[in-house]
Amino acid sequence: MVLALDHAHHQEYPGIHVQKTEIVSQPIAFFDFDGTITTKDTLLEIFKYRHGKARFYLGFLLNSPFLVAYKAGIISNQLAKEMTLKLFFGGMKAEAFNAFCEQFAKEIIPSLVRSKALTEIDKLKKAGAEVVIVSASPENWLQPWCREHQVKLLGTQLEVNNGKITGKIKGNNCHGEEKVRRIREAYDLTAWKEVYCYGDTSGDKPMLALGTHSFYQPFR
């Protein structure tokens, strides 16, 4: 079921000053990726793709104390994610990692994408909208898909040290309020009369609050 939320007012964020600009007649649209556009979480799927199901489940078993600590609120979403990324990709050469992500984007992501989501994106693009994917998943494997579909991307960025993936996140995990911060950093939303937002979890609610038209779990 589609739940559409229309917002008459936008939340103000202290310390962020934007200059009023000419209003853009075409809309801008922000989409969460995992679970909204796709049927599954690409973070989990890329772990399986890399190591196979047996090693994937073994890895999560070894990582279970951190996942339990996250669920209990003892550690942050970001730390739990970093520990998992380090376990599966830590020490991998960045060049090889990016090539692997390109392969994953080509071979796996298309099978995960909801047809209704693609239809909505195409409809918005035909209306002249700027479409932006805003995701907690790393940009490395989302960028190839975004490039193919000619949409913009704001995602989690991974740290590279001495040419290798460390498993750490550069800056903050693009989740919750960080999605709002990244959007406001990249776009002056006062320039758009219509702002469309699409998400599927509580972590997307801050972003959904930005929309003049917001949709929760719209493609299920």
mmCIF file of C-alpha atoms in Angstrom:
data_model
loop_
_atom_site.group_PDB
_atom_site.id
_atom_site.type_symbol
_atom_site.label_atom_id
_atom_site.label_comp_id
_atom_site.label_asym_id
_atom_site.label_seq_id
_atom_site.Cartn_x
_atom_site.Cartn_y
_atom_site.Cartn_z
ATOM 1 C CA MET A 1 0.000 0.000 0.000
ATOM 2 C CA VAL A 2 1.276 3.459 -0.873
ATOM 3 C CA LEU A 3 1.221 6.002 1.905
ATOM 4 C CA ALA A 4 1.601 9.529 0.569
ATOM 5 C CA LEU A 5 2.447 12.281 3.015
ATOM 6 C CA ASP A 6 2.069 15.913 1.941
ATOM 7 C CA HIS A 7 3.988 18.441 4.009
ATOM 8 C CA ALA A 8 3.037 22.084 4.199
ATOM 9 C CA HIS A 9 6.114 23.124 6.142
ATOM 10 C CA HIS A 10 9.784 22.213 6.024
ATOM 11 C CA GLN A 11 11.907 21.621 9.095
ATOM 12 C CA GLU A 12 14.529 24.270 9.726
ATOM 13 C CA TYR A 13 18.099 23.212 10.459
ATOM 14 C CA PRO A 14 20.104 25.676 12.587
ATOM 15 C CA GLY A 15 23.475 26.645 11.211
ATOM 16 C CA ILE A 16 22.603 25.920 7.576
ATOM 17 C CA HIS A 17 21.991 29.123 5.640
ATOM 18 C CA VAL A 18 20.667 28.973 2.085
ATOM 19 C CA GLN A 19 20.126 31.822 -0.316
ATOM 20 C CA LYS A 20 16.748 32.087 -2.018
ATOM 21 C CA THR A 21 16.980 31.324 -5.730
ATOM 22 C CA GLU A 22 14.632 31.270 -8.692
ATOM 23 C CA ILE A 23 12.034 28.506 -8.358
ATOM 24 C CA VAL A 24 12.582 25.523 -10.652
ATOM 25 C CA SER A 25 9.375 24.465 -12.398
ATOM 26 C CA GLN A 26 10.411 20.801 -12.737
ATOM 27 C CA PRO A 27 10.397 18.661 -9.568
ATOM 28 C CA ILE A 28 13.328 17.080 -7.770
ATOM 29 C CA ALA A 29 13.005 13.533 -6.414
ATOM 30 C CA PHE A 30 14.991 11.720 -3.711
ATOM 31 C CA PHE A 31 14.867 7.920 -3.523
ATOM 32 C CA ASP A 32 16.167 5.579 -0.896
ATOM 33 C CA PHE A 33 17.663 2.558 -2.677
ATOM 34 C CA ASP A 34 17.719 -0.613 -0.556
ATOM 35 C CA GLY A 35 14.194 -1.871 0.085
ATOM 36 C CA THR A 36 12.604 1.035 -1.777
ATOM 37 C CA ILE A 37 13.960 0.543 -5.282
ATOM 38 C CA THR A 38 15.212 -2.991 -4.602
ATOM 39 C CA THR A 39 13.585 -6.054 -3.054
ATOM 40 C CA LYS A 40 16.660 -6.862 -0.942
ATOM 41 C CA ASP A 41 19.484 -5.067 0.864
ATOM 42 C CA THR A 42 22.394 -4.759 -1.580
ATOM 43 C CA LEU A 43 24.891 -4.669 1.297
ATOM 44 C CA LEU A 44 23.946 -8.217 2.267
ATOM 45 C CA GLU A 45 23.691 -9.354 -1.334
ATOM 46 C CA ILE A 46 27.176 -8.145 -2.221
ATOM 47 C CA PHE A 47 28.598 -10.037 0.776
ATOM 48 C CA LYS A 48 26.944 -13.216 -0.535
ATOM 49 C CA TYR A 49 28.140 -12.493 -4.066
ATOM 50 C CA ARG A 50 31.699 -12.065 -2.871
ATOM 51 C CA HIS A 51 32.016 -15.037 -0.552
ATOM 52 C CA GLY A 52 29.109 -17.405 -1.254
ATOM 53 C CA LYS A 53 26.269 -18.226 1.125
ATOM 54 C CA ALA A 54 28.264 -20.554 3.399
ATOM 55 C CA ARG A 55 31.028 -18.047 4.138
ATOM 56 C CA PHE A 56 28.449 -15.260 4.290
ATOM 57 C CA TYR A 57 26.547 -16.946 7.127
ATOM 58 C CA LEU A 58 29.796 -17.923 8.851
ATOM 59 C CA GLY A 59 30.954 -14.314 8.668
ATOM 60 C CA PHE A 60 27.765 -13.079 10.248
ATOM 61 C CA LEU A 61 28.058 -15.718 12.946
ATOM 62 C CA LEU A 62 31.547 -14.432 13.758
ATOM 63 C CA ASN A 63 30.224 -10.883 13.653
ATOM 64 C CA SER A 64 27.114 -11.638 15.724
ATOM 65 C CA PRO A 65 28.369 -9.999 18.973
ATOM 66 C CA PHE A 66 28.566 -6.646 17.157
ATOM 67 C CA LEU A 67 25.147 -7.123 15.558
ATOM 68 C CA VAL A 68 23.604 -7.991 18.928
ATOM 69 C CA ALA A 69 25.292 -4.943 20.476
ATOM 70 C CA TYR A 70 23.844 -2.767 17.692
ATOM 71 C CA LYS A 71 20.332 -4.164 18.128
ATOM 72 C CA ALA A 72 20.637 -3.551 21.882
ATOM 73 C CA GLY A 73 21.643 0.070 21.260
ATOM 74 C CA ILE A 74 25.122 -0.417 22.723
ATOM 75 C CA ILE A 75 26.988 0.506 19.545
ATOM 76 C CA SER A 76 25.974 2.694 16.614
ATOM 77 C CA ASN A 77 24.655 1.622 13.240
ATOM 78 C CA GLN A 78 27.854 3.007 11.739
ATOM 79 C CA LEU A 79 30.223 1.000 13.950
ATOM 80 C CA ALA A 80 28.310 -2.237 13.348
ATOM 81 C CA LYS A 81 28.421 -1.580 9.618
ATOM 82 C CA GLU A 82 32.140 -0.805 9.692
ATOM 83 C CA MET A 83 32.922 -4.026 11.542
ATOM 84 C CA THR A 84 30.970 -6.002 8.945
ATOM 85 C CA LEU A 85 32.594 -4.203 5.999
ATOM 86 C CA LYS A 86 36.016 -4.815 7.510
ATOM 87 C CA LEU A 87 35.258 -8.511 7.934
ATOM 88 C CA PHE A 88 34.164 -8.991 4.308
ATOM 89 C CA PHE A 89 36.249 -6.415 2.407
ATOM 90 C CA GLY A 90 38.959 -5.078 4.722
ATOM 91 C CA GLY A 91 42.402 -5.069 3.096
ATOM 92 C CA MET A 92 41.091 -5.501 -0.457
ATOM 93 C CA LYS A 93 42.821 -3.283 -3.016
ATOM 94 C CA ALA A 94 40.548 -0.363 -3.888
ATOM 95 C CA GLU A 95 41.011 -0.890 -7.633
ATOM 96 C CA ALA A 96 39.989 -4.550 -7.377
ATOM 97 C CA PHE A 97 37.106 -3.652 -5.053
ATOM 98 C CA ASN A 98 35.707 -1.087 -7.479
ATOM 99 C CA ALA A 99 35.987 -3.537 -10.387
ATOM 100 C CA PHE A 100 34.134 -6.106 -8.292
ATOM 101 C CA CYS A 101 31.435 -3.542 -7.476
ATOM 102 C CA GLU A 102 31.003 -2.797 -11.205
ATOM 103 C CA GLN A 103 30.521 -6.513 -11.821
ATOM 104 C CA PHE A 104 28.011 -6.811 -8.973
ATOM 105 C CA ALA A 105 26.081 -3.797 -10.277
ATOM 106 C CA LYS A 106 25.907 -5.340 -13.739
ATOM 107 C CA GLU A 107 25.131 -8.946 -12.802
ATOM 108 C CA ILE A 108 23.072 -8.756 -9.586
ATOM 109 C CA ILE A 109 21.441 -5.369 -8.988
ATOM 110 C CA PRO A 110 19.106 -5.496 -12.050
ATOM 111 C CA SER A 111 17.503 -8.684 -10.678
ATOM 112 C CA LEU A 112 16.775 -6.905 -7.373
ATOM 113 C CA VAL A 113 15.146 -3.769 -8.783
ATOM 114 C CA ARG A 114 11.385 -3.346 -8.476
ATOM 115 C CA SER A 115 9.768 -2.688 -11.854
ATOM 116 C CA LYS A 116 7.332 -0.195 -10.300
ATOM 117 C CA ALA A 117 10.273 1.831 -8.972
ATOM 118 C CA LEU A 118 11.884 1.985 -12.414
ATOM 119 C CA THR A 119 8.571 3.057 -13.920
ATOM 120 C CA GLU A 120 8.289 5.890 -11.379
ATOM 121 C CA ILE A 121 11.870 7.024 -12.019
ATOM 122 C CA ASP A 122 11.298 7.020 -15.787
ATOM 123 C CA LYS A 123 8.058 8.971 -15.360
ATOM 124 C CA LEU A 124 9.796 11.607 -13.256
ATOM 125 C CA LYS A 125 12.698 11.909 -15.688
ATOM 126 C CA LYS A 126 10.287 12.379 -18.606
ATOM 127 C CA ALA A 127 8.673 15.195 -16.597
ATOM 128 C CA GLY A 128 12.101 16.849 -16.402
ATOM 129 C CA ALA A 129 12.739 15.976 -12.758
ATOM 130 C CA GLU A 130 16.193 15.669 -11.291
ATOM 131 C CA VAL A 131 16.314 12.218 -9.670
ATOM 132 C CA VAL A 132 18.723 11.557 -6.804
ATOM 133 C CA ILE A 133 19.411 8.255 -5.047
ATOM 134 C CA VAL A 134 20.172 8.808 -1.337
ATOM 135 C CA SER A 135 21.484 5.611 0.215
ATOM 136 C CA ALA A 136 23.262 4.200 3.230
ATOM 137 C CA SER A 137 24.918 1.666 0.932
ATOM 138 C CA PRO A 138 28.406 2.578 -0.320
ATOM 139 C CA GLU A 139 28.546 4.553 -3.544
ATOM 140 C CA ASN A 140 31.029 2.057 -5.024
ATOM 141 C CA TRP A 141 28.383 -0.427 -6.174
ATOM 142 C CA LEU A 142 25.478 1.983 -6.606
ATOM 143 C CA GLN A 143 27.309 4.425 -8.886
ATOM 144 C CA PRO A 144 27.404 2.068 -11.907
ATOM 145 C CA TRP A 145 23.629 1.551 -11.671
ATOM 146 C CA CYS A 146 23.005 5.288 -11.230
ATOM 147 C CA ARG A 147 25.250 6.077 -14.191
ATOM 148 C CA GLU A 148 23.347 3.615 -16.391
ATOM 149 C CA HIS A 149 19.981 5.104 -15.419
ATOM 150 C CA GLN A 150 21.227 8.691 -15.541
ATOM 151 C CA VAL A 151 20.367 9.615 -11.972
ATOM 152 C CA LYS A 152 22.465 11.347 -9.306
ATOM 153 C CA LEU A 153 23.817 9.654 -6.170
ATOM 154 C CA LEU A 154 24.419 10.611 -2.550
ATOM 155 C CA GLY A 155 25.658 7.547 -0.676
ATOM 156 C CA THR A 156 27.953 6.293 2.038
ATOM 157 C CA GLN A 157 31.621 6.707 1.168
ATOM 158 C CA LEU A 158 34.308 4.227 2.174
ATOM 159 C CA GLU A 159 37.764 5.028 3.482
ATOM 160 C CA VAL A 160 40.780 4.015 1.400
ATOM 161 C CA ASN A 161 44.207 3.839 3.040
ATOM 162 C CA ASN A 162 47.376 2.959 1.124
ATOM 163 C CA GLY A 163 45.249 1.928 -1.829
ATOM 164 C CA LYS A 164 43.179 -0.535 0.202
ATOM 165 C CA ILE A 165 39.650 -0.652 1.591
ATOM 166 C CA THR A 166 39.817 -0.415 5.394
ATOM 167 C CA GLY A 167 36.149 -1.141 6.105
ATOM 168 C CA LYS A 168 35.747 2.244 7.766
ATOM 169 C CA ILE A 169 33.282 4.832 6.553
ATOM 170 C CA LYS A 170 34.570 8.220 5.431
ATOM 171 C CA GLY A 171 32.527 10.768 7.348
ATOM 172 C CA ASN A 172 29.113 9.520 8.430
ATOM 173 C CA ASN A 173 26.934 6.631 7.330
ATOM 174 C CA CYS A 174 24.322 8.113 4.964
ATOM 175 C CA HIS A 175 21.376 7.111 7.137
ATOM 176 C CA GLY A 176 18.634 8.953 9.014
ATOM 177 C CA GLU A 177 19.457 12.598 9.645
ATOM 178 C CA GLU A 178 22.680 12.231 7.648
ATOM 179 C CA LYS A 179 20.566 11.802 4.524
ATOM 180 C CA VAL A 180 18.988 15.191 5.220
ATOM 181 C CA ARG A 181 22.397 16.771 5.838
ATOM 182 C CA ARG A 182 23.798 15.384 2.586
ATOM 183 C CA ILE A 183 20.757 16.552 0.606
ATOM 184 C CA ARG A 184 20.879 20.058 2.067
ATOM 185 C CA GLU A 185 24.629 20.206 1.451
ATOM 186 C CA ALA A 186 24.130 19.375 -2.225
ATOM 187 C CA TYR A 187 20.835 21.148 -2.979
ATOM 188 C CA ASP A 188 19.087 24.380 -2.053
ATOM 189 C CA LEU A 189 15.599 22.945 -1.710
ATOM 190 C CA THR A 190 14.031 26.398 -1.709
ATOM 191 C CA ALA A 191 14.740 26.387 -5.455
ATOM 192 C CA TRP A 192 12.167 23.654 -6.050
ATOM 193 C CA LYS A 193 8.416 24.045 -5.728
ATOM 194 C CA GLU A 194 7.915 20.281 -5.734
ATOM 195 C CA VAL A 195 10.114 17.839 -3.818
ATOM 196 C CA TYR A 196 9.312 14.132 -4.058
ATOM 197 C CA CYS A 197 10.732 11.694 -1.482
ATOM 198 C CA TYR A 198 10.540 7.891 -1.419
ATOM 199 C CA GLY A 199 11.593 5.591 1.435
ATOM 200 C CA ASP A 200 10.732 2.368 3.203
ATOM 201 C CA THR A 201 12.114 2.389 6.777
ATOM 202 C CA SER A 202 12.264 4.584 9.869
ATOM 203 C CA GLY A 203 15.757 5.615 8.750
ATOM 204 C CA ASP A 204 14.162 7.369 5.769
ATOM 205 C CA LYS A 205 11.646 9.393 7.780
ATOM 206 C CA PRO A 206 13.878 12.484 8.195
ATOM 207 C CA MET A 207 14.287 12.557 4.396
ATOM 208 C CA LEU A 208 10.569 11.996 3.836
ATOM 209 C CA ALA A 209 9.889 15.061 5.990
ATOM 210 C CA LEU A 210 11.633 17.195 3.359
ATOM 211 C CA GLY A 211 9.105 16.350 0.676
ATOM 212 C CA THR A 212 6.121 18.251 -0.571
ATOM 213 C CA HIS A 213 5.062 14.765 -1.748
ATOM 214 C CA SER A 214 6.423 11.845 0.299
ATOM 215 C CA PHE A 215 5.811 8.138 -0.224
ATOM 216 C CA TYR A 216 6.462 5.354 2.306
ATOM 217 C CA GLN A 217 6.928 1.811 0.944
ATOM 218 C CA PRO A 218 5.353 2.885 -2.357
ATOM 219 C CA PHE A 219 6.366 0.021 -4.646
ATOM 220 C CA ARG A 220 5.478 -3.051 -2.563
#
